[in-house]
Short mmCIF file of C-alpha atoms and ligand atoms in Angstrom, two decimals:
data_model
loop_
_atom_site.label_atom_id
_atom_site.label_comp_id
_atom_site.label_asym_id
_atom_site.label_seq_id
_atom_site.Cartn_x
_atom_site.Cartn_y
_atom_site.Cartn_z
CA MET A 21 12.02 -14.09 24.34
CA SER A 22 11.86 -14.16 28.67
CA ALA A 23 15.34 -12.55 30.72
CA ASN A 24 16.14 -12.73 34.27
CA TYR A 25 16.87 -9.95 36.54
CA ALA A 26 17.95 -8.81 40.14
CA VAL A 27 17.74 -6.70 42.91
CA VAL A 28 20.18 -6.45 45.72
CA LEU A 29 18.64 -4.52 48.70
CA ALA A 30 20.92 -2.53 50.35
CA ALA A 31 19.49 1.01 51.21
CA GLY A 32 19.04 -0.09 54.96
CA GLN A 33 21.04 2.00 57.60
CA GLY A 34 21.44 -1.49 59.72
CA THR A 35 20.77 0.10 62.66
CA ARG A 36 21.67 -2.74 64.84
CA MET A 37 24.79 -2.65 63.79
CA LYS A 38 26.19 0.15 65.35
CA SER A 39 28.13 1.24 63.07
CA LYS A 40 29.53 3.73 61.56
CA LEU A 41 29.99 1.60 58.83
CA TYR A 42 27.36 1.08 56.44
CA LYS A 43 25.71 -2.21 57.00
CA VAL A 44 25.88 -4.79 53.75
CA LEU A 45 29.84 -2.81 53.32
CA HIS A 46 30.54 -5.03 56.82
CA PRO A 47 33.09 -7.88 55.80
CA VAL A 48 32.42 -11.70 56.16
CA CYS A 49 35.84 -13.10 55.77
CA GLY A 50 37.34 -9.92 53.79
CA LYS A 51 34.84 -8.76 51.34
CA SER A 52 31.91 -6.66 51.97
CA MET A 53 28.88 -8.72 52.68
CA VAL A 54 27.20 -7.37 49.61
CA GLU A 55 30.56 -8.26 47.50
CA HIS A 56 29.44 -11.87 48.22
CA VAL A 57 25.91 -11.49 46.76
CA VAL A 58 26.64 -9.82 44.09
CA GLY A 59 29.35 -12.34 43.82
CA GLN A 60 27.40 -15.18 43.46
CA ILE A 61 24.37 -13.72 41.48
CA GLU A 62 26.42 -12.70 38.59
CA LYS A 63 27.44 -16.54 38.45
CA LEU A 64 23.75 -16.24 37.06
CA ASN A 65 23.83 -15.22 33.63
CA LEU A 66 21.14 -12.17 33.91
CA GLN A 67 20.77 -9.37 32.02
CA GLN A 68 20.47 -6.90 34.66
CA ILE A 69 21.64 -6.63 38.21
CA VAL A 70 20.04 -3.63 40.50
CA THR A 71 21.39 -2.42 43.61
CA VAL A 72 19.41 -0.38 45.48
CA ILE A 73 21.45 1.89 47.79
CA GLY A 74 20.45 4.69 50.19
CA TYR A 75 22.41 6.14 52.81
CA GLY A 76 25.57 5.23 52.67
CA GLY A 77 25.05 4.38 49.15
CA LYS A 78 28.67 6.47 47.47
CA GLN A 79 30.11 3.70 49.19
CA VAL A 80 28.63 0.89 48.13
CA LYS A 81 28.64 2.11 44.83
CA GLU A 82 32.51 2.33 44.96
CA VAL A 83 32.57 -0.98 45.45
CA LEU A 84 30.03 -2.38 43.49
CA ARG A 85 31.18 0.13 40.96
CA GLN A 86 30.05 -1.66 36.63
CA ARG A 87 29.34 -4.76 38.61
CA THR A 88 25.66 -3.96 38.88
CA GLU A 89 23.01 -1.45 38.24
CA PHE A 90 21.87 1.30 40.98
CA ALA A 91 18.93 2.93 42.03
CA VAL A 92 19.02 5.04 45.17
CA GLN A 93 16.14 5.05 48.09
CA GLU A 94 16.14 8.46 49.23
CA GLU A 95 14.55 7.54 52.57
CA GLN A 96 14.09 3.60 54.19
CA LEU A 97 10.53 3.25 53.80
CA GLY A 98 10.34 -0.61 53.91
CA THR A 99 11.51 -3.74 51.64
CA GLY A 100 8.81 -2.81 49.65
CA HIS A 101 9.58 0.88 48.65
CA ALA A 102 13.21 -0.38 48.01
CA VAL A 103 12.56 -2.63 45.25
CA LEU A 104 9.73 0.37 43.50
CA GLN A 105 13.03 2.32 43.17
CA ALA A 106 14.13 -0.48 40.42
CA GLU A 107 11.16 0.29 38.65
CA PRO A 108 12.38 2.88 36.28
CA LEU A 109 15.07 0.50 35.43
CA LEU A 110 13.27 -2.80 35.39
CA GLY A 111 9.10 -2.23 35.71
CA GLU A 112 8.61 -2.51 31.77
CA LYS A 113 10.45 -5.57 31.48
CA GLN A 114 9.47 -9.05 30.78
CA GLY A 115 11.15 -11.70 32.68
CA THR A 116 12.11 -13.21 35.74
CA THR A 117 13.45 -11.12 38.94
CA LEU A 118 14.87 -12.09 41.48
CA ILE A 119 14.91 -10.26 45.01
CA ILE A 120 18.01 -10.62 47.45
CA CYS A 121 19.37 -8.80 50.59
CA GLY A 122 22.95 -7.30 50.47
CA ASP A 123 22.86 -8.73 54.21
CA THR A 124 22.88 -12.29 53.52
CA PRO A 125 26.07 -13.56 52.42
CA LEU A 126 26.23 -17.05 52.36
CA PHE A 127 24.01 -17.70 49.47
CA THR A 128 25.30 -19.94 46.68
CA ALA A 129 24.59 -19.41 43.21
CA GLU A 130 23.56 -23.23 43.32
CA THR A 131 20.80 -22.57 45.62
CA LEU A 132 19.49 -19.44 43.96
CA THR A 133 19.22 -21.37 40.63
CA GLU A 134 17.35 -24.18 42.36
CA LEU A 135 15.31 -21.30 42.84
CA PHE A 136 14.49 -20.22 39.39
CA ASP A 137 14.20 -23.68 38.29
CA TYR A 138 11.36 -24.40 40.47
CA HIS A 139 9.81 -20.99 39.87
CA GLN A 140 9.87 -21.75 36.01
CA GLN A 141 8.40 -25.62 37.41
CA GLN A 142 5.94 -24.66 38.95
CA ARG A 143 5.01 -21.39 36.11
CA ALA A 144 4.37 -19.27 39.42
CA VAL A 145 3.94 -15.84 39.80
CA ALA A 146 5.81 -15.02 43.04
CA THR A 147 8.01 -17.83 44.58
CA ILE A 148 9.47 -17.57 47.96
CA LEU A 149 13.02 -19.53 49.05
CA THR A 150 12.35 -20.45 52.71
CA ALA A 151 13.82 -22.90 54.84
CA ILE A 152 13.39 -23.89 58.53
CA ALA A 153 14.90 -22.46 61.07
CA PRO A 154 15.86 -23.69 64.58
CA ASP A 155 15.15 -20.67 66.44
CA PRO A 156 13.04 -18.41 63.61
CA THR A 157 12.96 -15.30 65.86
CA GLY A 158 13.18 -12.41 64.10
CA TYR A 159 12.69 -13.43 60.48
CA GLY A 160 9.00 -13.42 58.38
CA ARG A 161 6.75 -16.31 58.95
CA ILE A 162 5.95 -18.40 56.30
CA ILE A 163 2.01 -18.63 56.76
CA ARG A 164 0.78 -21.77 55.00
CA ASP A 165 -3.70 -21.85 54.42
CA ARG A 166 -5.30 -25.77 55.42
CA GLN A 167 -3.88 -27.71 51.94
CA GLY A 168 -0.68 -26.48 52.48
CA ASN A 169 -0.42 -23.55 50.31
CA VAL A 170 2.20 -20.15 51.12
CA ALA A 171 -1.30 -17.44 52.37
CA LYS A 172 1.39 -14.51 53.21
CA ILE A 173 4.23 -13.60 55.17
CA VAL A 174 4.26 -12.31 58.92
CA GLU A 175 6.80 -10.09 60.21
CA GLN A 176 8.04 -11.09 63.10
CA LYS A 177 6.41 -7.64 65.18
CA ASP A 178 2.81 -8.30 63.22
CA THR A 179 2.80 -12.24 64.40
CA THR A 180 0.33 -13.52 66.25
CA PRO A 181 1.93 -16.60 69.15
CA ALA A 182 0.82 -19.27 66.73
CA GLU A 183 2.30 -17.41 63.91
CA ALA A 184 5.19 -16.79 65.71
CA ALA A 185 5.48 -20.85 66.75
CA VAL A 186 5.97 -21.31 62.34
CA ALA A 187 9.27 -22.50 61.93
CA GLU A 188 9.21 -21.81 58.43
CA ILE A 189 11.19 -18.38 57.69
CA ASN A 190 11.11 -15.85 54.72
CA THR A 191 15.25 -16.11 54.23
CA GLY A 192 14.23 -12.66 51.92
CA VAL A 193 14.85 -14.19 48.47
CA TYR A 194 12.05 -14.28 46.10
CA CYS A 195 11.60 -14.77 42.44
CA PHE A 196 8.73 -12.65 40.47
CA ASP A 197 7.23 -12.45 37.23
CA ASN A 198 8.91 -9.06 36.98
CA GLN A 199 5.21 -7.37 35.70
CA ALA A 200 3.69 -8.40 38.38
CA LEU A 201 5.64 -7.95 41.09
CA PHE A 202 5.23 -3.59 40.10
CA GLN A 203 1.95 -3.98 40.09
CA ALA A 204 1.76 -5.89 43.41
CA LEU A 205 3.87 -3.58 44.95
CA HIS A 206 2.16 -0.28 44.15
CA GLN A 207 -0.78 -1.59 46.50
CA VAL A 208 1.37 -2.01 49.44
CA THR A 209 0.64 -0.17 51.98
CA ASN A 210 2.66 0.86 55.29
CA ASP A 211 -0.72 -0.93 57.33
CA ASN A 212 1.78 -2.74 60.30
CA ALA A 213 3.96 -2.63 63.68
CA GLN A 214 6.93 -0.86 61.58
CA HIS A 215 5.13 1.46 59.23
CA GLU A 216 7.39 0.31 56.90
CA TYR A 217 6.42 -1.15 53.17
CA TYR A 218 6.86 -4.15 53.12
CA LEU A 219 8.07 -6.18 50.47
CA THR A 220 6.53 -9.08 52.12
CA ASP A 221 3.07 -8.10 51.62
CA VAL A 222 3.22 -8.80 47.49
CA ILE A 223 2.92 -12.43 48.76
CA GLU A 224 -0.34 -11.50 49.88
CA ILE A 225 -1.49 -9.45 47.22
CA CYS A 226 -0.69 -12.61 44.78
CA GLN A 227 -2.40 -14.78 46.23
CA LYS A 228 -5.56 -12.32 46.37
CA ALA A 229 -5.51 -11.85 43.06
CA ALA A 230 -5.42 -16.00 42.68
CA GLN A 231 -1.59 -15.36 41.07
CA LYS A 232 -0.16 -18.37 41.93
CA VAL A 233 2.52 -18.58 44.63
CA ALA A 234 5.27 -21.02 45.38
CA ALA A 235 7.96 -21.83 47.80
CA PHE A 236 11.22 -23.34 47.50
CA THR A 237 12.32 -24.70 51.40
CA MET A 238 16.11 -24.91 50.64
CA LYS A 239 17.73 -27.75 52.68
CA ASP A 240 20.32 -25.24 54.64
CA PHE A 241 19.18 -22.93 56.81
CA ASN A 242 22.80 -21.15 57.56
CA GLU A 243 22.88 -20.45 53.69
CA SER A 244 19.85 -17.67 54.62
CA MET A 245 21.62 -16.54 57.20
CA GLY A 246 20.94 -12.47 57.59
CA VAL A 247 23.12 -10.27 59.40
CA ASN A 248 21.46 -7.59 61.17
CA ASP A 249 23.67 -7.17 64.59
CA ARG A 250 26.78 -8.67 65.44
CA VAL A 251 26.26 -11.71 66.90
CA ALA A 252 25.22 -12.97 63.63
CA LEU A 253 27.67 -10.89 61.57
CA SER A 254 30.27 -14.05 63.61
CA LYS A 255 27.95 -16.53 63.14
CA ALA A 256 28.42 -16.18 59.29
CA THR A 257 32.18 -16.00 59.79
CA ALA A 258 32.61 -18.84 61.03
CA LEU A 259 29.87 -20.56 58.05
CA MET A 260 31.55 -18.55 55.08
CA ARG A 261 35.46 -19.47 57.38
CA GLN A 262 34.59 -23.46 57.22
CA ARG A 263 33.23 -22.97 53.61
CA ILE A 264 36.30 -21.54 52.99
CA ASN A 265 38.43 -23.82 54.81
CA GLU A 266 37.04 -26.83 53.13
CA LYS A 267 37.56 -25.95 49.17
CA HIS A 268 41.29 -25.37 50.14
CA MET A 269 41.46 -28.65 51.76
CA ARG A 270 39.36 -30.25 49.03
CA ASN A 271 42.17 -28.19 46.67
CA GLY A 272 44.82 -30.33 47.78
CA VAL A 273 46.06 -27.85 51.29
CA THR A 274 46.43 -29.78 54.04
CA LEU A 275 45.03 -27.77 57.48
CA ILE A 276 46.18 -28.50 60.44
CA ASP A 277 43.83 -27.16 62.80
CA PRO A 278 40.64 -25.58 60.48
CA GLN A 279 38.33 -24.97 63.55
CA ASN A 280 42.04 -21.85 63.84
CA THR A 281 42.84 -21.03 60.42
CA TYR A 282 41.45 -17.58 59.14
CA ILE A 283 40.92 -17.37 55.24
CA ASP A 284 40.19 -14.49 53.36
CA SER A 285 37.65 -15.45 50.61
CA GLU A 286 40.00 -14.64 47.44
CA VAL A 287 42.89 -15.95 48.96
CA LYS A 288 44.52 -18.84 46.57
CA ILE A 289 46.83 -21.48 47.75
CA GLY A 290 48.90 -24.54 45.40
CA ALA A 291 48.23 -27.88 46.75
CA ASP A 292 50.60 -29.35 48.63
CA THR A 293 50.83 -26.54 50.64
CA VAL A 294 50.45 -26.77 55.18
CA VAL A 295 48.99 -24.33 56.91
CA GLU A 296 49.50 -24.62 60.96
CA PRO A 297 47.01 -23.39 63.53
CA GLY A 298 46.74 -19.77 64.11
CA VAL A 299 47.60 -18.97 60.67
CA VAL A 300 45.54 -15.51 59.08
CA LEU A 301 45.62 -15.12 55.26
CA LYS A 302 44.00 -11.88 54.12
CA GLY A 303 43.51 -9.72 51.30
CA THR A 304 44.68 -10.91 47.46
CA THR A 305 47.12 -13.24 48.45
CA ILE A 306 48.39 -16.33 46.85
CA ILE A 307 50.50 -19.28 48.04
CA GLY A 308 52.18 -21.32 45.80
CA GLU A 309 52.58 -25.34 46.05
CA ASN A 310 54.45 -27.01 48.90
CA CYS A 311 54.57 -24.42 51.32
CA LEU A 312 54.76 -24.01 54.80
CA ILE A 313 53.26 -21.26 56.78
CA GLY A 314 53.95 -21.56 59.88
CA ALA A 315 51.65 -21.38 62.94
CA HIS A 316 50.60 -18.10 63.68
CA SER A 317 52.01 -15.99 60.37
CA GLN A 318 49.84 -13.53 59.07
CA LEU A 319 49.91 -12.83 55.17
CA SER A 320 47.68 -9.65 53.27
CA ASP A 321 48.26 -9.35 49.86
CA SER A 322 50.72 -10.93 49.54
CA LEU A 323 52.25 -13.28 46.90
CA ILE A 324 53.88 -16.87 47.64
CA SER A 325 56.12 -18.63 45.13
CA ASP A 326 56.37 -22.43 45.57
CA ASN A 327 57.97 -24.18 48.50
CA VAL A 328 58.51 -21.39 50.27
CA THR A 329 59.02 -21.62 54.19
CA ILE A 330 57.49 -19.31 56.81
CA THR A 331 57.93 -19.14 60.46
CA ALA A 332 55.85 -16.78 62.83
CA SER A 333 56.39 -14.47 60.99
CA VAL A 334 53.78 -10.90 59.37
CA LEU A 335 53.46 -9.89 56.14
CA GLU A 336 52.35 -6.64 54.25
CA ASN A 337 51.64 -6.65 50.75
CA ALA A 338 55.72 -8.07 49.52
CA GLN A 339 56.58 -11.27 47.38
CA MET A 340 58.04 -14.23 48.22
CA ALA A 341 60.03 -16.21 45.27
CA THR A 342 60.23 -20.12 45.07
CA GLY A 343 62.36 -21.87 47.76
CA SER A 344 63.11 -18.72 49.75
CA ASN A 345 62.50 -18.72 53.59
CA ILE A 346 61.50 -16.16 56.14
CA GLY A 347 61.06 -16.17 60.66
CA PRO A 348 60.79 -16.88 63.60
CA TYR A 349 59.05 -13.39 64.01
CA SER A 350 60.43 -11.12 60.87
CA HIS A 351 58.42 -8.92 59.16
CA LEU A 352 57.76 -8.12 55.25
CA ARG A 353 56.32 -4.76 54.57
CA PRO A 354 55.24 -3.17 51.56
CA GLN A 355 56.90 -3.63 48.23
CA ALA A 356 59.56 -6.65 49.96
CA LYS A 357 59.95 -8.97 47.21
CA ILE A 358 62.62 -11.98 48.37
CA ASP A 359 64.50 -13.78 45.51
CA GLU A 360 64.02 -17.10 44.83
CA ARG A 361 65.85 -19.05 48.01
CA VAL A 362 66.52 -16.04 50.05
CA HIS A 363 67.02 -17.03 53.81
CA ILE A 364 65.52 -14.17 56.10
CA GLY A 365 66.25 -15.13 59.66
CA ASN A 366 64.62 -13.67 62.78
CA PHE A 367 63.75 -10.68 64.17
CA VAL A 368 64.47 -9.39 60.74
CA GLU A 369 62.65 -5.72 59.08
CA VAL A 370 61.94 -5.41 55.15
CA LYS A 371 60.39 -2.43 53.43
CA LYS A 372 60.30 -1.23 49.92
CA ALA A 373 63.67 -3.49 49.28
CA GLU A 374 64.75 -6.32 46.75
CA ILE A 375 66.77 -8.79 48.07
CA GLY A 376 68.61 -11.15 45.40
CA ALA A 377 68.33 -13.77 44.95
CA ASP A 378 70.64 -16.76 47.48
CA THR A 379 71.34 -13.53 49.25
CA LYS A 380 71.86 -13.99 53.58
CA VAL A 381 70.41 -11.52 56.46
CA GLY A 382 70.21 -14.05 59.19
CA HIS A 383 69.35 -11.92 62.37
CA LEU A 384 67.91 -8.62 63.52
CA THR A 385 69.05 -6.88 60.44
CA TYR A 386 66.56 -3.93 58.75
CA VAL A 387 66.52 -3.42 55.37
CA GLY A 388 64.30 -0.36 54.18
CA ASP A 389 64.37 1.62 50.87
CA ALA A 390 67.15 -0.95 48.95
CA THR A 391 68.37 -3.17 46.71
CA LEU A 392 70.63 -5.91 47.27
CA GLY A 393 72.23 -8.43 44.48
CA ARG A 394 72.60 -12.10 44.67
CA GLN A 395 74.81 -14.15 47.55
CA ILE A 396 75.19 -10.84 49.48
CA ASN A 397 75.73 -12.14 53.65
CA VAL A 398 74.10 -9.16 55.76
CA GLY A 399 75.67 -10.12 59.29
CA CYS A 400 73.68 -10.02 62.37
CA GLY A 401 72.50 -6.25 63.40
CA CYS A 402 72.96 -4.00 60.63
CA VAL A 403 71.28 -1.27 59.56
CA PHE A 404 69.81 0.64 56.47
CA VAL A 405 70.01 3.97 57.20
CA ASN A 406 67.27 5.05 54.98
CA TYR A 407 65.46 8.33 56.68
CA ASP A 408 66.90 11.74 57.37
CA GLY A 409 64.21 13.10 59.27
CA ILE A 410 62.54 14.50 56.10
CA ASN A 411 63.13 12.07 52.47
CA LYS A 412 63.64 8.56 52.37
CA HIS A 413 66.88 7.28 50.47
CA HIS A 414 68.60 4.69 49.01
CA THR A 415 70.94 1.52 49.54
CA THR A 416 72.13 -0.65 46.82
CA VAL A 417 74.77 -3.57 47.70
CA GLY A 418 76.20 -5.72 45.03
CA ASP A 419 76.49 -9.42 44.28
CA TYR A 420 79.08 -11.42 46.02
CA SER A 421 79.61 -8.52 49.10
CA PHE A 422 79.64 -9.46 52.51
CA ILE A 423 78.33 -6.52 55.08
CA GLY A 424 79.74 -7.08 58.65
CA SER A 425 77.62 -7.91 61.72
CA ALA A 426 76.34 -4.60 63.42
CA SER A 427 77.42 -2.36 60.62
CA ASN A 428 74.75 0.88 59.36
CA MET A 429 74.40 1.42 55.11
CA VAL A 430 74.06 5.54 55.28
CA ALA A 431 71.73 6.39 52.17
CA PRO A 432 72.27 6.94 49.83
CA LEU A 433 74.99 5.06 48.89
CA ARG A 434 75.89 2.30 46.52
CA ILE A 435 78.04 -0.52 47.37
CA ALA A 436 79.58 -2.55 44.78
CA ASP A 437 79.85 -6.24 44.02
CA HIS A 438 82.51 -8.21 45.32
CA ALA A 439 82.90 -5.24 48.57
CA TYR A 440 83.69 -6.12 51.91
CA VAL A 441 82.17 -4.18 54.89
CA ALA A 442 83.98 -4.56 57.93
CA ALA A 443 81.95 -5.08 61.41
CA GLY A 444 80.54 -2.08 62.98
CA SER A 445 80.79 0.44 60.71
CA THR A 446 78.84 3.04 60.12
CA ILE A 447 79.17 3.28 56.23
CA THR A 448 78.33 6.85 54.42
CA ASN A 449 80.59 6.90 51.33
CA ASP A 450 80.21 4.52 48.20
CA VAL A 451 82.72 1.55 48.60
CA ALA A 452 84.08 0.34 44.84
CA ALA A 453 84.26 -3.11 43.78
CA HIS A 454 86.41 -5.94 45.80
CA ASP A 455 87.73 -3.09 48.46
CA MET A 456 86.51 -3.06 51.95
CA ALA A 457 85.24 -0.49 54.04
CA ILE A 458 86.06 0.09 57.46
CA ALA A 459 84.82 2.86 59.33
CA ARG A 460 84.79 2.60 63.48
CA GLY A 461 87.18 4.11 65.84
CA ARG A 462 90.41 2.45 66.32
CA GLN A 463 90.72 0.21 69.40
CA VAL A 464 93.21 0.90 72.01
CA ASN A 465 94.37 -1.29 74.92
CA LYS A 466 95.28 0.15 78.32
CA ALA A 467 97.69 -2.13 80.59
CA GLY A 468 96.43 -2.76 83.87
CA TYR A 469 93.38 -0.88 83.70
CA TYR A 470 90.87 -3.89 84.48
CA ASP A 471 91.76 -3.23 88.33
CA ARG A 472 90.85 0.50 88.01
CA TYR A 473 87.54 -0.35 87.93
CA PRO A 474 85.19 -1.09 91.24
CA VAL A 475 84.54 -4.96 88.77
CA ALA A 476 87.97 -6.08 89.32
CA LYS A 477 86.89 -5.86 93.14
CA ALA A 478 84.09 -8.04 92.81
CA ALA A 479 85.60 -10.06 90.81
CA GLN A 480 88.56 -11.20 92.92
CA GLN A 481 85.64 -11.85 95.86
CA THR A 482 83.88 -14.00 93.84
CA GLU A 483 87.13 -16.29 93.04
CA GLN A 484 88.03 -15.89 96.37
CA ALA A 485 84.85 -17.76 97.80
CA GLU A 486 85.10 -20.20 94.65
CA LYS A 487 88.52 -21.33 96.14
CA ASN A 488 87.09 -21.11 99.64
CA SER A 489 84.64 -23.64 99.72
CA LYS A 490 86.63 -25.91 97.25
C1 UD1 B 16 13.56 -9.04 55.89
C2 UD1 B 16 12.16 -9.71 55.43
C3 UD1 B 16 12.08 -10.82 55.99
C4 UD1 B 16 12.77 -11.92 56.20
C5 UD1 B 16 14.31 -11.32 56.39
C6 UD1 B 16 15.00 -12.23 56.23
C7 UD1 B 16 10.93 -7.48 54.84
C8 UD1 B 16 10.00 -7.00 55.25
N1 UD1 B 16 11.36 -8.21 55.76
O1 UD1 B 16 13.57 -8.70 57.35
O2 UD1 B 16 11.03 -11.73 56.05
O3 UD1 B 16 13.16 -12.92 56.84
O4 UD1 B 16 14.80 -10.49 55.53
O5 UD1 B 16 16.35 -11.70 56.16
O6 UD1 B 16 11.09 -7.25 53.63
N2 UD1 B 16 16.52 -2.49 53.04
C9 UD1 B 16 16.33 -1.45 52.01
N3 UD1 B 16 15.28 -0.47 52.31
C10 UD1 B 16 14.51 -0.69 53.15
C11 UD1 B 16 14.41 -1.60 53.96
C12 UD1 B 16 15.66 -2.03 54.05
O7 UD1 B 16 16.87 -1.75 51.13
O8 UD1 B 16 14.44 0.65 53.19
C13 UD1 B 16 17.21 -3.42 52.69
C14 UD1 B 16 18.14 -3.43 54.08
O9 UD1 B 16 19.61 -3.02 53.46
C15 UD1 B 16 18.39 -5.38 53.33
C16 UD1 B 16 17.24 -5.73 53.42
O10 UD1 B 16 16.68 -4.43 52.74
O11 UD1 B 16 19.08 -5.37 52.97
C17 UD1 B 16 16.93 -6.48 54.65
O12 UD1 B 16 16.30 -5.31 55.63
P1 UD1 B 16 16.74 -5.44 57.15
O13 UD1 B 16 15.78 -4.65 57.22
O14 UD1 B 16 17.34 -6.26 57.21
O15 UD1 B 16 14.93 -7.26 56.98
P2 UD1 B 16 14.52 -7.67 58.06
O16 UD1 B 16 14.08 -7.71 59.01
O17 UD1 B 16 15.66 -8.50 58.27
CA1 CA B 17 17.86 -8.39 57.17
#
């Protein structure tokens, strides 16, 4: 039985990126380029996937883990040499091998399936996936003979002016008869401008050995884009973003301004949710149905249920349950867990804290390392004082309690259900159920003291001036 395999080329250093980060690990919409590639070829149900790694390969392995096998290319001597490193894993096998680069993040499983089908139909030994480029600069050119058959691929640096003018380019994706591929690779030399062992030379070798070489021209050049520098990275990201945004809109999500909405590739959004301009949704964020994600909100790795309203707020690794709302200008930090129908107003920061159903934290408050029960009202300007300079401590507030404005809850602290904290208190001792705690200096009124202050004189002059002007 004939089987299918894939080799992903990911050993190149990517010098043109001018980066400490290994090229194929650069993210496009929140996911590394090589993960995009592997994610698509996984849909093809192949027998084996081998990723060729080199310098920086340890990090690539950490990202891909068990998803592929790995072959190490110690020295980056070219794409042909790279494929040869997979020989111990694949060389003996019968079947078809797909070769794809780790720096072409936009290829879809649909296009790759079309390539496999075309390769089988043509009974070819080698089939190149080609595209017509508006500007072919930098790509290998497909050189055809008078009959229109592919004769060879010429790399940019080795082109004659006539060859450079050819618009049909090598996308870097191929299907090969596996055994013919490895036989041909042993004949490739590095006699070229870059002194590299080019995979592309295999085409001419097959052709000269009277083996059938076919070419399948894909419709959309954009999908084949190779990322060699940051300019191309931004273009690939824009194309990927458009693809992601269109998918969400087709699934029933309203994006008010898709050009200015930034959604990572793994994000999920329920139908009838509206996403306003300037929103950034990152990582593993999941949003339910019928939510409103207001302009300029940023959500990372957060879990949002249905009917949630977020207004100009920042959420990181946080959760909001059904019917809750937040903002404007609030911040949920890691492990903030907001229950159903909770109201978080403006300028509130919540970190590692659970806020029970129907509780309200309306204004200018910090809740850190705390567990708040249900139906609590936290007044304006409260601080859950959690840090003694060395350790973090926890505060608990029970159901139906009331925390007056401008209070400090100094942890460790337990405030029971149905307890009342008077405004302006600094609470350092536990409060029992149905008790009221008040912890502030008593007020003293000094008769006539106003007139001793310079402000009194200024006020007098203003009052007089007002009278005179009438
Ligand atoms: C390559 C093709 C070119 C094609 C283009 C499509 C060759 C010689 N050229 O050029 O015809 O138009 O892709 O995007 O194949 N790599 C290794 N080991 C190496 C060298 C490269 O693993 O020794 C990997 C890189 O990590 C990269 C891929 O192979 O993922 C392509 O290498 P790159 O240097 O980007 O080739 P291009 O110049 O883009
Ligand atoms: Ca490339």
